[in-house]
Amino acid sequence: MENNLVVQSNELVLAAYTMTTKEKQLLLTCISRIDSRPDAPNITKQTKFTVTVDEVAKIFYTDSTKKNAFRDLEQASNRLFDREVLIALEDNKTLRTRFVSGVLYDPNGEQITITFAEDVLPYLTQLKANFTKYRLMEVSELSSIHSMRLYELIVCWVGQYQYTQSMDLDDFRYVMGIKGKYKQFGQLRERVIETAIDEVNESTNYKITVEYHKKSRGKGYEGLTLKFHRKTLDKLTSADGTLSQATIQSIVDNVQFMNDYNNHPSLSYDGKMQTDAFKREMINIIQREPESFNKPNKALESYLPKIKH
């Protein structure tokens, strides 16, 4: 599992499926074994990926819970075989398939061998664009399947230059894999939304805030808005904890910032040559990869206007 990099097409991240936390951990561990680059060796329905109990335990278990890894992996592998996934395609078409076509459990070797379903392979291999990637360790401390799903969605949206998402509650249930469940808003908020947000905020490199939308008629709520940013940007947030676009704009408008970072590796040729293109691209680069602004004494907040006392 070189670098434990998990790469999936955005269509697969946004697909609908139901899964337990242990199944998700097993699935992601197997996906992290796939070289998804366009020029990578071809993977077929015969290609097998083996994961040992010890490998999974090192990432997702503590010393006190490691004794349960063998049992959990066996149960997860049995359930994973039955899981189906619905992938939205163009022209309102939907692909109904499975994640895996075969699971071989070896109790003697304490390992699982997975064969991915043929129809799902194009969403995991030889990806050229429109994909989501993160390190397996980034979700290692998430104990809820809802937290893991929400984290993937956040990474997916940020990769598409989206830093806020508004949707009705039914659409939220769909992308979270809980369609038809938690029909009462109070249950949805307490058991899924707030739990997932709290855990992502506590255990990952992202910060999420949520606003709920009341129904235009009658009582209750009909939708929500999620706002999210990397924690590295916390110093650029407003009083409500959300990322301040005005603050980011003031940074990219700063002449010294342009002088210091006009050779940033993520800038296009136009971004390095044209002021307007530089500002436009930097707004997204700052939000997607704030850690890359790491020149000595030139952190992002150093370009903010000095507060007068």
mmCIF file of C-alpha atoms in Angstrom, residues 28-305:
data_model
loop_
_atom_site.group_PDB
_atom_site.id
_atom_site.type_symbol
_atom_site.label_atom_id
_atom_site.label_comp_id
_atom_site.label_asym_id
_atom_site.label_seq_id
_atom_site.Cartn_x
_atom_site.Cartn_y
_atom_site.Cartn_z
ATOM 1 C CA LEU A 28 -10.632 1.681 1.123
ATOM 2 C CA THR A 29 -7.622 -0.396 2.137
ATOM 3 C CA CYS A 30 -8.021 -2.481 -1.021
ATOM 4 C CA ILE A 31 -8.570 0.611 -3.181
ATOM 5 C CA SER A 32 -5.369 2.107 -1.781
ATOM 6 C CA ARG A 33 -3.500 -0.764 -3.410
ATOM 7 C CA ILE A 34 -4.626 0.283 -6.900
ATOM 8 C CA ASP A 35 -2.349 2.414 -9.039
ATOM 9 C CA SER A 36 -4.958 4.708 -10.590
ATOM 10 C CA ARG A 37 -2.664 6.724 -12.847
ATOM 11 C CA PRO A 38 -3.525 6.814 -16.580
ATOM 12 C CA ASP A 39 -0.310 5.002 -17.542
ATOM 13 C CA ALA A 40 -0.548 2.397 -14.770
ATOM 14 C CA PRO A 41 -0.640 -1.319 -15.619
ATOM 15 C CA ASN A 42 -4.081 -2.507 -16.616
ATOM 16 C CA ILE A 43 -6.240 -4.026 -13.884
ATOM 17 C CA THR A 44 -8.822 -6.610 -14.873
ATOM 18 C CA LYS A 45 -11.594 -8.592 -13.240
ATOM 19 C CA GLN A 46 -8.968 -11.283 -12.563
ATOM 20 C CA THR A 47 -6.651 -8.957 -10.620
ATOM 21 C CA LYS A 48 -6.664 -9.738 -6.915
ATOM 22 C CA PHE A 49 -5.766 -7.584 -3.932
ATOM 23 C CA THR A 50 -4.787 -9.133 -0.610
ATOM 24 C CA VAL A 51 -5.063 -7.343 2.727
ATOM 25 C CA THR A 52 -3.889 -8.797 6.019
ATOM 26 C CA VAL A 53 -5.508 -8.320 9.388
ATOM 27 C CA ASP A 54 -2.288 -6.790 10.671
ATOM 28 C CA GLU A 55 -2.275 -4.143 7.910
ATOM 29 C CA VAL A 56 -5.817 -3.031 8.661
ATOM 30 C CA ALA A 57 -5.191 -3.115 12.408
ATOM 31 C CA LYS A 58 -2.194 -0.782 12.142
ATOM 32 C CA ILE A 59 -4.292 1.897 10.439
ATOM 33 C CA PHE A 60 -7.741 1.643 11.980
ATOM 34 C CA TYR A 61 -7.267 0.067 15.407
ATOM 35 C CA THR A 62 -5.715 1.024 18.700
ATOM 36 C CA ASP A 63 -3.771 -1.309 20.951
ATOM 37 C CA SER A 64 -6.895 -1.932 23.035
ATOM 38 C CA THR A 65 -9.158 -2.740 20.061
ATOM 39 C CA LYS A 66 -6.654 -4.594 17.867
ATOM 40 C CA LYS A 67 -7.856 -7.940 19.217
ATOM 41 C CA ASN A 68 -11.149 -7.423 17.373
ATOM 42 C CA ALA A 69 -9.569 -6.872 13.950
ATOM 43 C CA PHE A 70 -9.616 -10.544 12.920
ATOM 44 C CA ARG A 71 -13.316 -10.934 13.709
ATOM 45 C CA ASP A 72 -14.242 -7.596 12.141
ATOM 46 C CA LEU A 73 -12.400 -8.328 8.911
ATOM 47 C CA GLU A 74 -14.152 -11.649 8.466
ATOM 48 C CA GLN A 75 -17.584 -10.108 9.017
ATOM 49 C CA ALA A 76 -16.814 -7.120 6.819
ATOM 50 C CA SER A 77 -15.630 -9.280 3.929
ATOM 51 C CA ASN A 78 -18.805 -11.374 4.034
ATOM 52 C CA ARG A 79 -21.027 -8.297 3.991
ATOM 53 C CA LEU A 80 -19.002 -6.434 1.380
ATOM 54 C CA PHE A 81 -19.656 -9.171 -1.159
ATOM 55 C CA ASP A 82 -23.398 -8.429 -1.018
ATOM 56 C CA ARG A 83 -23.152 -4.644 -1.301
ATOM 57 C CA GLU A 84 -24.376 -2.963 -4.444
ATOM 58 C CA VAL A 85 -23.705 0.563 -5.656
ATOM 59 C CA LEU A 86 -25.784 2.871 -7.858
ATOM 60 C CA ILE A 87 -23.713 5.168 -10.078
ATOM 61 C CA ALA A 88 -25.405 8.078 -11.834
ATOM 62 C CA LEU A 89 -24.533 8.279 -15.547
ATOM 63 C CA GLU A 90 -25.301 10.745 -18.311
ATOM 64 C CA ASP A 91 -28.809 11.012 -19.799
ATOM 65 C CA ASN A 92 -30.407 10.047 -16.466
ATOM 66 C CA LYS A 93 -29.023 6.521 -16.698
ATOM 67 C CA THR A 94 -28.012 4.587 -13.589
ATOM 68 C CA LEU A 95 -25.464 1.792 -13.360
ATOM 69 C CA ARG A 96 -26.332 -0.826 -10.762
ATOM 70 C CA THR A 97 -23.323 -2.947 -9.906
ATOM 71 C CA ARG A 98 -21.278 -4.274 -6.999
ATOM 72 C CA PHE A 99 -17.977 -3.206 -5.555
ATOM 73 C CA VAL A 100 -16.463 -6.684 -5.533
ATOM 74 C CA SER A 101 -17.052 -9.870 -7.493
ATOM 75 C CA GLY A 102 -15.095 -12.171 -5.217
ATOM 76 C CA VAL A 103 -13.893 -12.381 -1.634
ATOM 77 C CA LEU A 104 -11.499 -15.045 -0.421
ATOM 78 C CA TYR A 105 -11.093 -15.243 3.334
ATOM 79 C CA ASP A 106 -8.048 -17.117 4.613
ATOM 80 C CA PRO A 107 -8.278 -17.640 8.392
ATOM 81 C CA ASN A 108 -4.877 -19.338 8.486
ATOM 82 C CA GLY A 109 -3.098 -16.425 6.884
ATOM 83 C CA GLU A 110 -5.407 -13.914 8.573
ATOM 84 C CA GLN A 111 -5.966 -12.143 5.280
ATOM 85 C CA ILE A 112 -8.631 -11.198 2.751
ATOM 86 C CA THR A 113 -8.250 -11.340 -1.036
ATOM 87 C CA ILE A 114 -10.589 -9.064 -2.984
ATOM 88 C CA THR A 115 -11.518 -9.112 -6.683
ATOM 89 C CA PHE A 116 -13.226 -5.923 -7.844
ATOM 90 C CA ALA A 117 -16.336 -6.097 -10.009
ATOM 91 C CA GLU A 118 -15.650 -5.453 -13.690
ATOM 92 C CA ASP A 119 -18.187 -2.622 -13.956
ATOM 93 C CA VAL A 120 -16.642 -0.694 -11.061
ATOM 94 C CA LEU A 121 -13.035 -0.889 -12.288
ATOM 95 C CA PRO A 122 -13.310 2.119 -14.680
ATOM 96 C CA TYR A 123 -14.076 4.254 -11.629
ATOM 97 C CA LEU A 124 -10.900 3.128 -9.842
ATOM 98 C CA THR A 125 -8.253 2.666 -12.526
ATOM 99 C CA GLN A 126 -6.439 4.732 -15.181
ATOM 100 C CA LEU A 127 -8.148 7.938 -14.063
ATOM 101 C CA LYS A 128 -7.230 11.046 -16.035
ATOM 102 C CA ALA A 129 -9.543 13.682 -14.544
ATOM 103 C CA ASN A 130 -12.512 14.222 -12.219
ATOM 104 C CA PHE A 131 -11.276 12.076 -9.368
ATOM 105 C CA THR A 132 -10.992 12.371 -5.601
ATOM 106 C CA LYS A 133 -7.868 11.365 -3.706
ATOM 107 C CA TYR A 134 -6.723 11.350 -0.095
ATOM 108 C CA ARG A 135 -4.434 9.372 2.192
ATOM 109 C CA LEU A 136 -5.926 6.431 4.020
ATOM 110 C CA MET A 137 -4.562 7.804 7.285
ATOM 111 C CA GLU A 138 -6.787 10.878 6.860
ATOM 112 C CA VAL A 139 -9.849 8.775 7.722
ATOM 113 C CA SER A 140 -8.143 6.404 10.149
ATOM 114 C CA GLU A 141 -9.670 8.043 13.232
ATOM 115 C CA LEU A 142 -13.226 8.276 11.888
ATOM 116 C CA SER A 143 -15.396 5.696 13.635
ATOM 117 C CA SER A 144 -18.679 6.401 11.837
ATOM 118 C CA ILE A 145 -19.553 5.458 8.264
ATOM 119 C CA HIS A 146 -21.399 8.777 8.033
ATOM 120 C CA SER A 147 -18.215 10.648 8.963
ATOM 121 C CA MET A 148 -16.217 8.746 6.360
ATOM 122 C CA ARG A 149 -18.830 9.409 3.676
ATOM 123 C CA LEU A 150 -19.014 13.106 4.546
ATOM 124 C CA TYR A 151 -15.227 13.434 4.499
ATOM 125 C CA GLU A 152 -15.051 11.907 1.021
ATOM 126 C CA LEU A 153 -17.749 14.259 -0.210
ATOM 127 C CA ILE A 154 -15.932 17.292 1.195
ATOM 128 C CA VAL A 155 -12.665 16.278 -0.490
ATOM 129 C CA CYS A 156 -14.555 15.636 -3.738
ATOM 130 C CA TRP A 157 -16.288 19.032 -3.686
ATOM 131 C CA VAL A 158 -13.109 20.936 -2.835
ATOM 132 C CA GLY A 159 -11.408 19.181 -5.734
ATOM 133 C CA GLN A 160 -14.106 20.669 -7.965
ATOM 134 C CA TYR A 161 -13.526 24.193 -6.574
ATOM 135 C CA GLN A 162 -16.690 24.016 -4.473
ATOM 136 C CA TYR A 163 -16.440 25.217 -0.884
ATOM 137 C CA THR A 164 -20.130 25.266 -0.013
ATOM 138 C CA GLN A 165 -22.969 22.889 -0.815
ATOM 139 C CA SER A 166 -26.695 23.486 -0.450
ATOM 140 C CA MET A 167 -29.166 20.647 -0.905
ATOM 141 C CA ASP A 168 -32.516 19.456 0.290
ATOM 142 C CA LEU A 169 -32.573 16.807 2.981
ATOM 143 C CA ASP A 170 -33.619 13.997 0.642
ATOM 144 C CA ASP A 171 -30.634 14.691 -1.620
ATOM 145 C CA PHE A 172 -28.403 14.715 1.443
ATOM 146 C CA ARG A 173 -29.788 11.342 2.521
ATOM 147 C CA TYR A 174 -29.069 9.984 -0.956
ATOM 148 C CA VAL A 175 -25.420 11.026 -1.140
ATOM 149 C CA MET A 176 -24.865 9.810 2.407
ATOM 150 C CA GLY A 177 -26.281 6.377 1.573
ATOM 151 C CA ILE A 178 -29.239 6.623 3.964
ATOM 152 C CA LYS A 179 -32.107 7.100 1.521
ATOM 153 C CA GLY A 180 -35.379 6.260 3.241
ATOM 154 C CA LYS A 181 -33.800 6.343 6.707
ATOM 155 C CA TYR A 182 -33.885 8.936 9.503
ATOM 156 C CA LYS A 183 -37.094 10.442 8.164
ATOM 157 C CA GLN A 184 -37.513 12.563 11.288
ATOM 158 C CA PHE A 185 -35.352 15.671 11.034
ATOM 159 C CA GLY A 186 -34.335 15.465 14.679
ATOM 160 C CA GLN A 187 -32.951 11.956 14.186
ATOM 161 C CA LEU A 188 -31.177 12.921 10.967
ATOM 162 C CA ARG A 189 -29.577 15.945 12.589
ATOM 163 C CA GLU A 190 -28.505 14.201 15.782
ATOM 164 C CA ARG A 191 -27.464 10.759 14.521
ATOM 165 C CA VAL A 192 -26.025 11.641 11.121
ATOM 166 C CA ILE A 193 -25.372 15.319 10.401
ATOM 167 C CA GLU A 194 -24.084 16.601 13.744
ATOM 168 C CA THR A 195 -22.267 13.363 14.575
ATOM 169 C CA ALA A 196 -20.467 13.299 11.236
ATOM 170 C CA ILE A 197 -19.580 16.997 11.303
ATOM 171 C CA ASP A 198 -18.276 16.833 14.879
ATOM 172 C CA GLU A 199 -16.084 13.830 14.100
ATOM 173 C CA VAL A 200 -14.705 15.296 10.862
ATOM 174 C CA ASN A 201 -13.969 18.569 12.653
ATOM 175 C CA GLU A 202 -12.226 16.792 15.502
ATOM 176 C CA SER A 203 -10.264 14.120 13.640
ATOM 177 C CA THR A 204 -9.435 15.375 10.136
ATOM 178 C CA ASN A 205 -7.805 18.304 8.386
ATOM 179 C CA TYR A 206 -11.161 19.897 7.454
ATOM 180 C CA LYS A 207 -13.575 22.189 9.290
ATOM 181 C CA ILE A 208 -17.292 22.049 8.452
ATOM 182 C CA THR A 209 -20.173 24.299 9.493
ATOM 183 C CA VAL A 210 -23.854 23.752 8.727
ATOM 184 C CA GLU A 211 -26.950 25.908 8.350
ATOM 185 C CA TYR A 212 -30.461 24.445 8.204
ATOM 186 C CA HIS A 213 -33.215 25.770 5.955
ATOM 187 C CA LYS A 214 -36.766 25.928 7.262
ATOM 188 C CA LYS A 215 -39.691 25.001 5.084
ATOM 189 C CA SER A 216 -41.312 27.928 3.325
ATOM 190 C CA ARG A 217 -44.662 26.705 4.589
ATOM 191 C CA GLY A 218 -45.399 24.873 7.779
ATOM 192 C CA LYS A 219 -43.000 23.724 10.447
ATOM 193 C CA GLY A 220 -39.785 21.792 10.104
ATOM 194 C CA TYR A 221 -36.735 21.893 7.859
ATOM 195 C CA GLU A 222 -36.264 21.037 4.206
ATOM 196 C CA GLY A 223 -32.582 21.548 3.456
ATOM 197 C CA LEU A 224 -29.109 22.473 4.614
ATOM 198 C CA THR A 225 -25.976 24.306 3.550
ATOM 199 C CA LEU A 226 -22.538 22.934 4.316
ATOM 200 C CA LYS A 227 -19.506 25.205 4.311
ATOM 201 C CA PHE A 228 -16.039 23.746 4.644
ATOM 202 C CA HIS A 229 -12.355 24.594 4.506
ATOM 203 C CA ARG A 230 -9.005 23.145 5.458
ATOM 204 C CA LYS A 231 -8.057 23.876 9.065
ATOM 205 C CA THR A 232 -4.876 25.538 7.882
ATOM 206 C CA LEU A 233 -7.159 28.411 6.866
ATOM 207 C CA ASP A 234 -8.728 28.877 10.306
ATOM 208 C CA LYS A 235 -6.974 32.224 10.706
ATOM 209 C CA LEU A 236 -8.888 33.461 7.644
ATOM 210 C CA THR A 237 -12.345 32.670 8.979
ATOM 211 C CA SER A 238 -15.133 35.039 9.957
ATOM 212 C CA ALA A 239 -16.705 35.287 13.402
ATOM 213 C CA ASP A 240 -19.144 32.470 12.550
ATOM 214 C CA GLY A 241 -16.282 30.073 11.810
ATOM 215 C CA THR A 242 -16.753 30.019 8.038
ATOM 216 C CA LEU A 243 -14.036 30.897 5.570
ATOM 217 C CA SER A 244 -14.062 34.564 4.609
ATOM 218 C CA GLN A 245 -13.990 35.019 0.844
ATOM 219 C CA ALA A 246 -13.370 38.727 1.351
ATOM 220 C CA THR A 247 -10.254 37.900 3.349
ATOM 221 C CA ILE A 248 -8.938 35.609 0.621
ATOM 222 C CA GLN A 249 -9.635 38.302 -1.958
ATOM 223 C CA SER A 250 -7.654 40.821 0.061
ATOM 224 C CA ILE A 251 -4.695 38.415 0.097
ATOM 225 C CA VAL A 252 -4.656 37.808 -3.663
ATOM 226 C CA ASP A 253 -4.987 41.570 -4.229
ATOM 227 C CA ASN A 254 -1.882 42.187 -2.130
ATOM 228 C CA VAL A 255 1.002 43.216 -4.395
ATOM 229 C CA GLN A 256 3.596 41.682 -2.085
ATOM 230 C CA PHE A 257 1.724 38.358 -2.146
ATOM 231 C CA MET A 258 1.855 38.377 -5.945
ATOM 232 C CA ASN A 259 5.584 39.108 -5.881
ATOM 233 C CA ASP A 260 6.239 36.324 -3.390
ATOM 234 C CA TYR A 261 4.122 33.594 -4.984
ATOM 235 C CA ASN A 262 3.975 34.344 -8.716
ATOM 236 C CA ASN A 263 6.037 31.203 -9.306
ATOM 237 C CA HIS A 264 3.716 28.895 -7.339
ATOM 238 C CA PRO A 265 3.881 25.402 -8.917
ATOM 239 C CA SER A 266 0.091 25.119 -9.204
ATOM 240 C CA LEU A 267 -0.240 28.278 -11.290
ATOM 241 C CA SER A 268 -0.809 27.924 -15.018
ATOM 242 C CA TYR A 269 1.342 29.786 -17.527
ATOM 243 C CA ASP A 270 -1.337 32.477 -17.764
ATOM 244 C CA GLY A 271 -1.486 32.669 -13.984
ATOM 245 C CA LYS A 272 2.229 33.418 -13.853
ATOM 246 C CA MET A 273 2.042 35.967 -16.669
ATOM 247 C CA GLN A 274 -1.268 37.793 -16.152
ATOM 248 C CA THR A 275 -2.455 39.584 -13.020
ATOM 249 C CA ASP A 276 -6.145 38.785 -13.482
ATOM 250 C CA ALA A 277 -5.425 35.104 -14.102
ATOM 251 C CA PHE A 278 -3.097 35.023 -11.076
ATOM 252 C CA LYS A 279 -5.811 36.356 -8.787
ATOM 253 C CA ARG A 280 -8.495 34.100 -10.213
ATOM 254 C CA GLU A 281 -6.384 30.945 -9.876
ATOM 255 C CA MET A 282 -4.971 31.840 -6.476
ATOM 256 C CA ILE A 283 -8.429 32.083 -4.906
ATOM 257 C CA ASN A 284 -8.833 28.354 -5.576
ATOM 258 C CA ILE A 285 -5.231 27.363 -4.873
ATOM 259 C CA ILE A 286 -5.363 28.981 -1.425
ATOM 260 C CA GLN A 287 -8.470 26.986 -0.528
ATOM 261 C CA ARG A 288 -7.354 23.673 -2.034
ATOM 262 C CA GLU A 289 -3.736 23.584 -0.871
ATOM 263 C CA PRO A 290 -3.075 26.214 1.811
ATOM 264 C CA GLU A 291 -0.134 24.175 3.114
ATOM 265 C CA SER A 292 1.795 25.046 -0.055
ATOM 266 C CA PHE A 293 2.188 28.666 1.050
ATOM 267 C CA ASN A 294 5.080 27.847 3.320
ATOM 268 C CA LYS A 295 7.855 30.295 2.515
ATOM 269 C CA PRO A 296 9.597 31.559 5.679
ATOM 270 C CA ASN A 297 7.737 34.499 7.228
ATOM 271 C CA LYS A 298 5.315 34.513 4.286
ATOM 272 C CA ALA A 299 2.300 32.617 5.581
ATOM 273 C CA LEU A 300 -1.071 33.585 4.169
ATOM 274 C CA GLU A 301 -2.129 35.601 7.207
ATOM 275 C CA SER A 302 0.963 37.787 6.894
ATOM 276 C CA TYR A 303 -0.631 39.472 3.878
ATOM 277 C CA LEU A 304 -3.709 40.619 5.770
ATOM 278 C CA PRO A 305 -4.072 44.312 6.605
#
